[in-house]
PDB file of C-alpha atoms in Angstrom:
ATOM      1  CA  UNK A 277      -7.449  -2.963 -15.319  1.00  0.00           C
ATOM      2  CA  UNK A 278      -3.915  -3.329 -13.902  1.00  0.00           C
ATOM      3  CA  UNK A 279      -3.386  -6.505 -11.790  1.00  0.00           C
ATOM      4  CA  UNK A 280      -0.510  -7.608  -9.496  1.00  0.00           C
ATOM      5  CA  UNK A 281       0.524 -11.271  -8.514  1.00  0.00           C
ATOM      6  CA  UNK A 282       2.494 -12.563  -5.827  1.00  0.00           C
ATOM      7  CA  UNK A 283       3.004 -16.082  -6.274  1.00  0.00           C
ATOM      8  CA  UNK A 284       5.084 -16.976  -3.309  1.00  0.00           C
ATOM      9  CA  UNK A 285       2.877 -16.381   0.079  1.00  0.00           C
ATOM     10  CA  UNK A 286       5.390 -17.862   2.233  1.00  0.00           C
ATOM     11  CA  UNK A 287       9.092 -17.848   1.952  1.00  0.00           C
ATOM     12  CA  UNK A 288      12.246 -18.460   4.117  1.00  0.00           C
ATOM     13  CA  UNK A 289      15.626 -17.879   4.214  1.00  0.00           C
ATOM     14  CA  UNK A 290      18.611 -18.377   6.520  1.00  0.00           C
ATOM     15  CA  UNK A 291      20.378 -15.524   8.343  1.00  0.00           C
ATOM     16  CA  UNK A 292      22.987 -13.951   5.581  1.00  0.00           C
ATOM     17  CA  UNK A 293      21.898 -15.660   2.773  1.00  0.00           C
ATOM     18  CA  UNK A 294      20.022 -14.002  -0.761  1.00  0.00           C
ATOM     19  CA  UNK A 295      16.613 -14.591  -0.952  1.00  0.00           C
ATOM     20  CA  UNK A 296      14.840 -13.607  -4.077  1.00  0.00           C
ATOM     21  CA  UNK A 297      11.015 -12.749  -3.830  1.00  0.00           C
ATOM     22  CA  UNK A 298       8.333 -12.769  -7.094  1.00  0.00           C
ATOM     23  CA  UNK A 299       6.326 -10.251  -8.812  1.00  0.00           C
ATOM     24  CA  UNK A 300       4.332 -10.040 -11.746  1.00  0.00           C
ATOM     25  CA  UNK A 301       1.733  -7.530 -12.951  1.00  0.00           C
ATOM     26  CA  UNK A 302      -0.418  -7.360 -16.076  1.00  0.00           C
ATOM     27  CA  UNK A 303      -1.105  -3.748 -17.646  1.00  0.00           C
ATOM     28  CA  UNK A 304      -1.543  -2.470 -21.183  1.00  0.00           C
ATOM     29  CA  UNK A 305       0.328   1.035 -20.414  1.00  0.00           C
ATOM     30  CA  UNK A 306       4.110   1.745 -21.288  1.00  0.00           C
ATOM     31  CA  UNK A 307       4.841   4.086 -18.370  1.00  0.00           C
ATOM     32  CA  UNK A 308       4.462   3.352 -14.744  1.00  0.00           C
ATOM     33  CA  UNK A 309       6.284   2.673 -11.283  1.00  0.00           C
ATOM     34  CA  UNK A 310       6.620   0.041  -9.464  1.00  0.00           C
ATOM     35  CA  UNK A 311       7.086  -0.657  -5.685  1.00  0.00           C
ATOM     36  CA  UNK A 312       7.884  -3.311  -3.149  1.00  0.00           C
ATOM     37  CA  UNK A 313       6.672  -2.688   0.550  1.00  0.00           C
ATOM     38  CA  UNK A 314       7.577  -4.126   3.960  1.00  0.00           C
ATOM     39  CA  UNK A 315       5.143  -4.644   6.407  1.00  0.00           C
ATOM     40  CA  UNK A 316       7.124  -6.062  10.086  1.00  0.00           C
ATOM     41  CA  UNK A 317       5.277  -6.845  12.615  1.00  0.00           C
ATOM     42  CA  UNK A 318       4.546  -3.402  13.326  1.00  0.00           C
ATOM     43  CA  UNK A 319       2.262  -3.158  10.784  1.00  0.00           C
ATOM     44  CA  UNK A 320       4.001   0.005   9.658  1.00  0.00           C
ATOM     45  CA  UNK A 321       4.036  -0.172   5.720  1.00  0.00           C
ATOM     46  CA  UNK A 322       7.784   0.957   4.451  1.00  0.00           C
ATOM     47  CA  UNK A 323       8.416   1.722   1.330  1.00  0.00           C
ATOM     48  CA  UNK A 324      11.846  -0.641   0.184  1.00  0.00           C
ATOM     49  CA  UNK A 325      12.389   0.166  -3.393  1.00  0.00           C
ATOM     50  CA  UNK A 326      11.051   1.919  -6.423  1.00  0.00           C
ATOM     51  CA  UNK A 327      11.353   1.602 -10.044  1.00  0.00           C
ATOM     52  CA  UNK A 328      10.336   3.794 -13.034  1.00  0.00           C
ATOM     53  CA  UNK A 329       9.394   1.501 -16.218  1.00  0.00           C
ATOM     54  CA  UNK A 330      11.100   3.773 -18.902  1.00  0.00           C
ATOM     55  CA  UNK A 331      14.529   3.422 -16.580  1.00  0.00           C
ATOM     56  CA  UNK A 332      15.836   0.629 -18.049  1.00  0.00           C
ATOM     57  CA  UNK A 333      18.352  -0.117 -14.804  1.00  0.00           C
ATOM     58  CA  UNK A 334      17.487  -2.088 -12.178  1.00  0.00           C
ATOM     59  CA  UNK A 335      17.097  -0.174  -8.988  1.00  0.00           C
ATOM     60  CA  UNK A 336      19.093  -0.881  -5.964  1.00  0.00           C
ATOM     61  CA  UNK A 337      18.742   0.225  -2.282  1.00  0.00           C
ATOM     62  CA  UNK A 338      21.805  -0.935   0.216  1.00  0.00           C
ATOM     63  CA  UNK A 339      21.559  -4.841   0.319  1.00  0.00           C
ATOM     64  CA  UNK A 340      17.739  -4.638  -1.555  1.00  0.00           C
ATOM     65  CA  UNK A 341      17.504  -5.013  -5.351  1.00  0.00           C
ATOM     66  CA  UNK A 342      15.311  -5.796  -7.996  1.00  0.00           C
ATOM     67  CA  UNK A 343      15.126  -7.514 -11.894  1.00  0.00           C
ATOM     68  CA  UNK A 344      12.837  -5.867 -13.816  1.00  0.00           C
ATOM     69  CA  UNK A 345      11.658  -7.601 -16.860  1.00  0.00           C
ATOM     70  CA  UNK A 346       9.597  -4.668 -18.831  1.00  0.00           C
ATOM     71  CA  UNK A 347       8.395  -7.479 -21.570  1.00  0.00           C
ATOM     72  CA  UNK A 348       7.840 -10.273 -19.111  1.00  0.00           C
ATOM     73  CA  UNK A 349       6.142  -8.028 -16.671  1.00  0.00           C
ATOM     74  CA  UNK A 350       8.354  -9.327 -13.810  1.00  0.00           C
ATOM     75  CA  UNK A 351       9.608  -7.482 -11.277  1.00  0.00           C
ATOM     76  CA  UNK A 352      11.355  -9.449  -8.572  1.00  0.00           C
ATOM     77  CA  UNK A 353      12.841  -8.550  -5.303  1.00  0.00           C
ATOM     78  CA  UNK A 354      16.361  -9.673  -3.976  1.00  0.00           C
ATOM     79  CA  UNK A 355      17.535  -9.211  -0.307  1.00  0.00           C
ATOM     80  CA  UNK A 356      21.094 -10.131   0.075  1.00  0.00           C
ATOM     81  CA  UNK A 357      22.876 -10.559   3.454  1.00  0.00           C
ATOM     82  CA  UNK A 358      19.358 -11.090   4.645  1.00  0.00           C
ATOM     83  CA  UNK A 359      19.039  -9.895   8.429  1.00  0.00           C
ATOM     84  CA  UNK A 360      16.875 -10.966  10.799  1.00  0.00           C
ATOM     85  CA  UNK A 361      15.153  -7.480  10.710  1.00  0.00           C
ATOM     86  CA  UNK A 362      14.262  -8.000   7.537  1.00  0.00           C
ATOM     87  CA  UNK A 363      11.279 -10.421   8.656  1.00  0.00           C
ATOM     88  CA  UNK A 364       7.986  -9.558   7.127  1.00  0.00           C
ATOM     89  CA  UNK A 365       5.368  -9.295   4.996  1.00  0.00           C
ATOM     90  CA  UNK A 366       6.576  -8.054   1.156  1.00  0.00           C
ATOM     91  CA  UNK A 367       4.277  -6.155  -1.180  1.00  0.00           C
ATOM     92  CA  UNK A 368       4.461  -5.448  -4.538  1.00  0.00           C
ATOM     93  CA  UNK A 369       2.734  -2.993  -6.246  1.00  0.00           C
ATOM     94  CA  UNK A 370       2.057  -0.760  -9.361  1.00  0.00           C
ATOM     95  CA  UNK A 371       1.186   2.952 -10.290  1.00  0.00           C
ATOM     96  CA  UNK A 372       0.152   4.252 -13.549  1.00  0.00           C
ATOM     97  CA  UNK A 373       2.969   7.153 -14.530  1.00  0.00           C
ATOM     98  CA  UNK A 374      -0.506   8.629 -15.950  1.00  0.00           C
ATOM     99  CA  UNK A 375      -1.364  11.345 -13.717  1.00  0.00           C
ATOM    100  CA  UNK A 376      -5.407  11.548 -13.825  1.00  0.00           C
ATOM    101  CA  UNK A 377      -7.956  11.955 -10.802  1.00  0.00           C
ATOM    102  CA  UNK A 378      -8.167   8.317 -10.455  1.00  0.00           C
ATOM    103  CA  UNK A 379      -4.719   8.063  -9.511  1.00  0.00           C
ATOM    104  CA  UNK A 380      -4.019   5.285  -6.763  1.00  0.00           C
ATOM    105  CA  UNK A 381      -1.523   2.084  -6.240  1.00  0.00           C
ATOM    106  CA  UNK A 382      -2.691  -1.308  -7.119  1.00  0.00           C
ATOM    107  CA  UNK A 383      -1.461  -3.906  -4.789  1.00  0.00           C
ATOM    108  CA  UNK A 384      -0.447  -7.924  -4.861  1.00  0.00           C
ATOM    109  CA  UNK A 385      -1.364 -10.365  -1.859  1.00  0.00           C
ATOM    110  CA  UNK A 386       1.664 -10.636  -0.299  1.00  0.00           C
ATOM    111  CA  UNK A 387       4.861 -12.461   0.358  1.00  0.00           C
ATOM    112  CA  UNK A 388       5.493 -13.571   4.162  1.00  0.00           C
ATOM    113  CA  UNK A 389       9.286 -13.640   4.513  1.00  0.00           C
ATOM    114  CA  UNK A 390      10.665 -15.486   7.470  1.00  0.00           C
ATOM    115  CA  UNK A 391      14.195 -15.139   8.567  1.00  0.00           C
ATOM    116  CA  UNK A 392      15.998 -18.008   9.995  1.00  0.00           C
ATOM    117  CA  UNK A 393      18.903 -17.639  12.320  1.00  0.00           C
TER     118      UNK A 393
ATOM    119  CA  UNK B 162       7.651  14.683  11.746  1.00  0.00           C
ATOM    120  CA  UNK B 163       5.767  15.155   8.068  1.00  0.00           C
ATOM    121  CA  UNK B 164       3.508  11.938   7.460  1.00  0.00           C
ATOM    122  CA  UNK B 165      -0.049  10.841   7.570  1.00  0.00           C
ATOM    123  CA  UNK B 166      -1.229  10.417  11.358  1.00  0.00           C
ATOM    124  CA  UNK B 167      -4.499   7.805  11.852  1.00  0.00           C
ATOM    125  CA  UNK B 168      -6.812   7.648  14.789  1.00  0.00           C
ATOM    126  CA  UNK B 169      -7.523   5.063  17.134  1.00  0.00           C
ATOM    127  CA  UNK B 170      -4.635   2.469  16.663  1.00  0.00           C
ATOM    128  CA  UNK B 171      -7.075  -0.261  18.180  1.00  0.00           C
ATOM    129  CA  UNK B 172     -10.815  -0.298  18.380  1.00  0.00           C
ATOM    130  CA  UNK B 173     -13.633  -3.052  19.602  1.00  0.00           C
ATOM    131  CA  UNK B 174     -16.880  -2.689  18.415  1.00  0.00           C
ATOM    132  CA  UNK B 175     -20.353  -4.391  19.029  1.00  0.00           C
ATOM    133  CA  UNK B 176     -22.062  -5.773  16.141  1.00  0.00           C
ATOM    134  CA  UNK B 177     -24.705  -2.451  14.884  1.00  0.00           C
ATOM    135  CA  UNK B 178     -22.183   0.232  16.525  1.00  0.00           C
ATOM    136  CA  UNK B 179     -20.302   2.886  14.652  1.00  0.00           C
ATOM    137  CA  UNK B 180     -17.293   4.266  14.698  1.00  0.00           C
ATOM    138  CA  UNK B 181     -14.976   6.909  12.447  1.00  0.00           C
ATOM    139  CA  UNK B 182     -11.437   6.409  11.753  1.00  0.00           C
ATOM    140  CA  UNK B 183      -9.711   9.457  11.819  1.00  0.00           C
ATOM    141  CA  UNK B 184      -6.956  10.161   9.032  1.00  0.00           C
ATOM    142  CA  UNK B 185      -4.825  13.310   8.823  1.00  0.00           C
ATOM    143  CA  UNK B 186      -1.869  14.452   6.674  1.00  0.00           C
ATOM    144  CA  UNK B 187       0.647  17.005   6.339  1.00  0.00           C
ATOM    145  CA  UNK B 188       2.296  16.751   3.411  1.00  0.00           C
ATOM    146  CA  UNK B 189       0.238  19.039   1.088  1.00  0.00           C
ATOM    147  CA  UNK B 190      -1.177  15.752  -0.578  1.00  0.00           C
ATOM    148  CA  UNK B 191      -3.870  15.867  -3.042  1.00  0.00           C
ATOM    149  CA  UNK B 192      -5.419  12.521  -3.024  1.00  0.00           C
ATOM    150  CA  UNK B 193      -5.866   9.888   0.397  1.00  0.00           C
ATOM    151  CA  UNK B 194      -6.736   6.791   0.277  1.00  0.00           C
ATOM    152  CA  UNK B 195      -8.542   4.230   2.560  1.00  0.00           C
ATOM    153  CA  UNK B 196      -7.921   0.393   2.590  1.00  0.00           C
ATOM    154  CA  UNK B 197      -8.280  -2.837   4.188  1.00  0.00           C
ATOM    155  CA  UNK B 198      -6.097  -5.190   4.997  1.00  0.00           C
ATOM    156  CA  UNK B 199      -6.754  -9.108   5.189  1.00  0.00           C
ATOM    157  CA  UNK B 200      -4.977 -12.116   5.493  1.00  0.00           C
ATOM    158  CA  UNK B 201      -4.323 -13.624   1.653  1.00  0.00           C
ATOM    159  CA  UNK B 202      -6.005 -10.841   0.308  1.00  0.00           C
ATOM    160  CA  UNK B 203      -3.574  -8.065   0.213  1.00  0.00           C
ATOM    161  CA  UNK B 204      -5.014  -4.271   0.656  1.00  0.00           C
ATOM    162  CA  UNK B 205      -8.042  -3.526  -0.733  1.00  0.00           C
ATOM    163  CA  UNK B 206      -9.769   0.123  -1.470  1.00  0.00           C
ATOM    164  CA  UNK B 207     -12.116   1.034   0.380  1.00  0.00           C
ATOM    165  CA  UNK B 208     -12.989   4.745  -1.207  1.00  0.00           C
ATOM    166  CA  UNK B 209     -10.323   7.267  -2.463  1.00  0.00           C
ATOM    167  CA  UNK B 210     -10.364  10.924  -2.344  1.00  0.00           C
ATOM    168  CA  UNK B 211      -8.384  12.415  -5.459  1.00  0.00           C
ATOM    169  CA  UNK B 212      -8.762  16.159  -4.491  1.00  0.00           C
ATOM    170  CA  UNK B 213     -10.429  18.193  -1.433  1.00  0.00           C
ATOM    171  CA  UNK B 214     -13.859  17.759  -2.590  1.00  0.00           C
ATOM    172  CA  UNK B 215     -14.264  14.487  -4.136  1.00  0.00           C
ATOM    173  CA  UNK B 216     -14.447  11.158  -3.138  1.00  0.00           C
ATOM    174  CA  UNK B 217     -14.886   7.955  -5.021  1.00  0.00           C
ATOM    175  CA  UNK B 218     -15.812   4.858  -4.343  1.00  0.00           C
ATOM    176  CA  UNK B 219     -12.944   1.475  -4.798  1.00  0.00           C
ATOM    177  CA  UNK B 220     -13.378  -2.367  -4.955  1.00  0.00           C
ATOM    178  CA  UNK B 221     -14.706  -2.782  -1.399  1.00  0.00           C
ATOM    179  CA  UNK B 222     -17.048  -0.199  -0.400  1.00  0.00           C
ATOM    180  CA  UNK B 223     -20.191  -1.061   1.334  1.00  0.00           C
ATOM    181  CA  UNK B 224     -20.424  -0.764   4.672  1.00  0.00           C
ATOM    182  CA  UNK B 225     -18.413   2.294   4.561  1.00  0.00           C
ATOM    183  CA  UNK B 226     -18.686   5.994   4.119  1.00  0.00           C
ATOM    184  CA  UNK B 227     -16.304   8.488   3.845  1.00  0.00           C
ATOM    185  CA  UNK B 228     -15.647  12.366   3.852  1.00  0.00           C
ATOM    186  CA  UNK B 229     -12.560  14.604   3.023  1.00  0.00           C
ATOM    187  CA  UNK B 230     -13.114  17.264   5.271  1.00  0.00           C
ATOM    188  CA  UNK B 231     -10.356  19.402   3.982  1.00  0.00           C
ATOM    189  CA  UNK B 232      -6.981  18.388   2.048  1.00  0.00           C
ATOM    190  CA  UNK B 233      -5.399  17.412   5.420  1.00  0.00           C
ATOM    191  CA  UNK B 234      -8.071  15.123   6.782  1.00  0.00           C
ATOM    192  CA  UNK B 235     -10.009  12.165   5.108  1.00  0.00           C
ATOM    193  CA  UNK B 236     -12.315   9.713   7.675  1.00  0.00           C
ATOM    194  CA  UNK B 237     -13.978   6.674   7.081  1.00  0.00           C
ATOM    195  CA  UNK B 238     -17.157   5.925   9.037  1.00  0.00           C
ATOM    196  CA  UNK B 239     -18.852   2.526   9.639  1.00  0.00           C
ATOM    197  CA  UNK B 240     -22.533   3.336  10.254  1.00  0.00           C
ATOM    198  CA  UNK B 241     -23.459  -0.327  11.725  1.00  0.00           C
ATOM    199  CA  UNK B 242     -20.362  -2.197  12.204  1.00  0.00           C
ATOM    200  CA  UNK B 243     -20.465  -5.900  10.831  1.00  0.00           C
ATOM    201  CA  UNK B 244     -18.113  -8.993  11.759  1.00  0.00           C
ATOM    202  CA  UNK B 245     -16.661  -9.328   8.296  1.00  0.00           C
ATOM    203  CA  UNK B 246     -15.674  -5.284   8.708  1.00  0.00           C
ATOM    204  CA  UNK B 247     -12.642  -7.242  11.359  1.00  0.00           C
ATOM    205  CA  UNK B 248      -9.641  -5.769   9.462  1.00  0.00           C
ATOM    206  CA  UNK B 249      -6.989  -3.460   9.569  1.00  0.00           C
ATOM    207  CA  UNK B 250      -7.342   0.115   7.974  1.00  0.00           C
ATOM    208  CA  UNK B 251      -4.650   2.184   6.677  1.00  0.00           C
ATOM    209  CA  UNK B 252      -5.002   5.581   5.100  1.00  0.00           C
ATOM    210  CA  UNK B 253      -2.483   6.746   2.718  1.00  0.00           C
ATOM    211  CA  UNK B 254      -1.543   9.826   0.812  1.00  0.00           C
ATOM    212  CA  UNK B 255       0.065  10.726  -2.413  1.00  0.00           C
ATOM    213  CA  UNK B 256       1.272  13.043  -4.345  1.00  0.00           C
ATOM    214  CA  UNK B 257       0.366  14.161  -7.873  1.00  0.00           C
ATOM    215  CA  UNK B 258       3.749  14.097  -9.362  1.00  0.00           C
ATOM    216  CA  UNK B 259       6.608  12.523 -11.673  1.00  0.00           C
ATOM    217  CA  UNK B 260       9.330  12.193  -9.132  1.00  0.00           C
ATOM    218  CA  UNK B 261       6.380  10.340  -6.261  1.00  0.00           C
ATOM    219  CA  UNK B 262       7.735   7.713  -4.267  1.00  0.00           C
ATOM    220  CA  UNK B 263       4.616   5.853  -3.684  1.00  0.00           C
ATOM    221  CA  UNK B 264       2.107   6.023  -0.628  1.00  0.00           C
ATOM    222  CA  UNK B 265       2.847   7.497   2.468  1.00  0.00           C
ATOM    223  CA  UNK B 266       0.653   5.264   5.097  1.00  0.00           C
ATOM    224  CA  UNK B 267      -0.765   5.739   8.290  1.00  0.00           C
ATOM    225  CA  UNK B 268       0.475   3.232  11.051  1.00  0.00           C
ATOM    226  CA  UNK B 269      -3.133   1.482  10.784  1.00  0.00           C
ATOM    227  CA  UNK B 270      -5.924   0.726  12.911  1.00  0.00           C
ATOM    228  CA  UNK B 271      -6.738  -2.712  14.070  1.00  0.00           C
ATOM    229  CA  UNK B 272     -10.636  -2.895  14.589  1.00  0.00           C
ATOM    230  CA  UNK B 273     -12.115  -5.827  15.856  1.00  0.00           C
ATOM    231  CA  UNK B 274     -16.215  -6.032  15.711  1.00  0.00           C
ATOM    232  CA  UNK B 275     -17.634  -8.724  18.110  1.00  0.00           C
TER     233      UNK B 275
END
C-alpha cells in the first residue's frame, strides 16, 4: 500500500521570503501523480500543484514549485515571495496513474504554514 | 458554478442521534469519496463509491454508512452519533481519466457530537 509522509507539521516563514515544504511517499508503481493541497482557514481544500511521475520536469504554478525526486520518492513544495495569503495547512498527496475501481488519493498529515509579516 | 456541493456546513449532535451528510456533484464524476479530517491525522476514508452502484468501504468506517443514490449524489449517515465521530467531513469527486487534476472537494461539514 502507498503511503505519504509529511515530516514538517509546523513551519514558518517571513513575508516575501522562499519557504520550502517536505514530502515523501513510498509506492512500488512507476506511474502516478502527485499533488500538494491548501487548506486556509476556510477549510476549502485547493488544489496548488500537480505532477505526473513519467514527466521528468518539475512543475511550476506562478510563485509555487516543486522538486521531484522519482528515485528518492521526494516531492517537495517551494513557495517563493511567500504572501500572507498563503497561510495554511499544506497537503501532499498521491494517485496511482492505474485507473481501476479502487481508484482514490492517498493523503499525508499535513504541514501548517504560518506566514509572518 | 461546476463542483461538488455538501450539506449542512455545521451540525451539533447529541450523543445516540443521527444525522446524513448530504453530498452532490455535477461534474459527470464516476467515483466520490467521503473523509474525515483530524488534527495530526490528515484525511482519512471513510467509504468510497467508484461507480453509481457500488460502494466500498476505506480505513475508517464504522460508525458510518453510506449510499450513492445516483452518480450525482453520495451521503454518509451516522446511525448513533459518537463523540470520537467530532470531525470534519469532506466529500470529493474524481474523474476516471489520464489528464485528472486530483479531487474536487466539497467545502466540508464541521459536526460536533456532544
Amino acid at each position: 500500500a502507498q503511503t505519504v509522509t509529511q515530516s514538517q507539521p509546523e513551519m514558518s516563514v517571513q513575508e516575501a521570503e522562499t519557504v520550502t515544504l517536505s514530502c515523501t511517499y513510498d509506492t512500488s508503481e512507476s506511474d502516478y501523480y502527485l499533488f500538494w493541497y491548501k487548506q486556509p482557514p476556510s477549510r476549502q481544500m485547493i488544489l496548488v500543484i500537480r505532477q505526473e511521475a513519467y514527466k521528468q520536469q518539475n512543475a511550476t504554478e506562478n510563485r509555487f514549485s516543486v522538486n521531484f525526486q522519482k528515485a528518492a520518492k521526494s516531492f517537495s513544495l517551494k513557495i517563493s515571495d511567500s504572501q500572507l495569503g498563503d497561510a495554511a495547512m499544506y497537503f501532499c498527496a498521491y494517485r496511482s496513474a492505474i485507473i481501476t475501481s479502487y481508484d482514490k488519493v492517498i493523503f499525508g498529515p499535513g504541514t501548517s504554514l504560518s506566514v509572518i509579516p | 458554478n461546476a463542483g461538488v456541493t455538501q450539506t449542512p456546513k455545521f451540525q451539533v449532535l447529541k450523543t445516540g442521534q443521527s444525522m446524513t451528510l448530504q453530498c452532490a456533484q455535477d461534474m459527470n464524476h464516476n467515483s466520490m469519496y467521503w473523509y474525515r479530517q483530524d488534527p495530526g491525522m490528515g484525511l482519512r476514508l471513510i467509504y468510497y463509491s467508484a461507480s453509481e452502484g457500488t460502494t466500498d468501504k476505506g480505513e475508517v468506517p464504522n460508525g458510518y454508512n453510506v449510499s450513492r443514490l445516483n452518480k450525482r449524489e453520495f451521503s454518509l449517515r451516522l446511525e448513533s452519533a459518537a463523540p470520537s465521530q467530532t470531525s470534519v467531513y469532506f466529500c470529493a469527486s474524481l474523474q476516471w481519466d489520464w489528464t485528472e487534476n486530483g479531487y474536487t472537494f466539497g467545502s466540508g461539514t464541521r459536526l460536533t457530537v456532544v
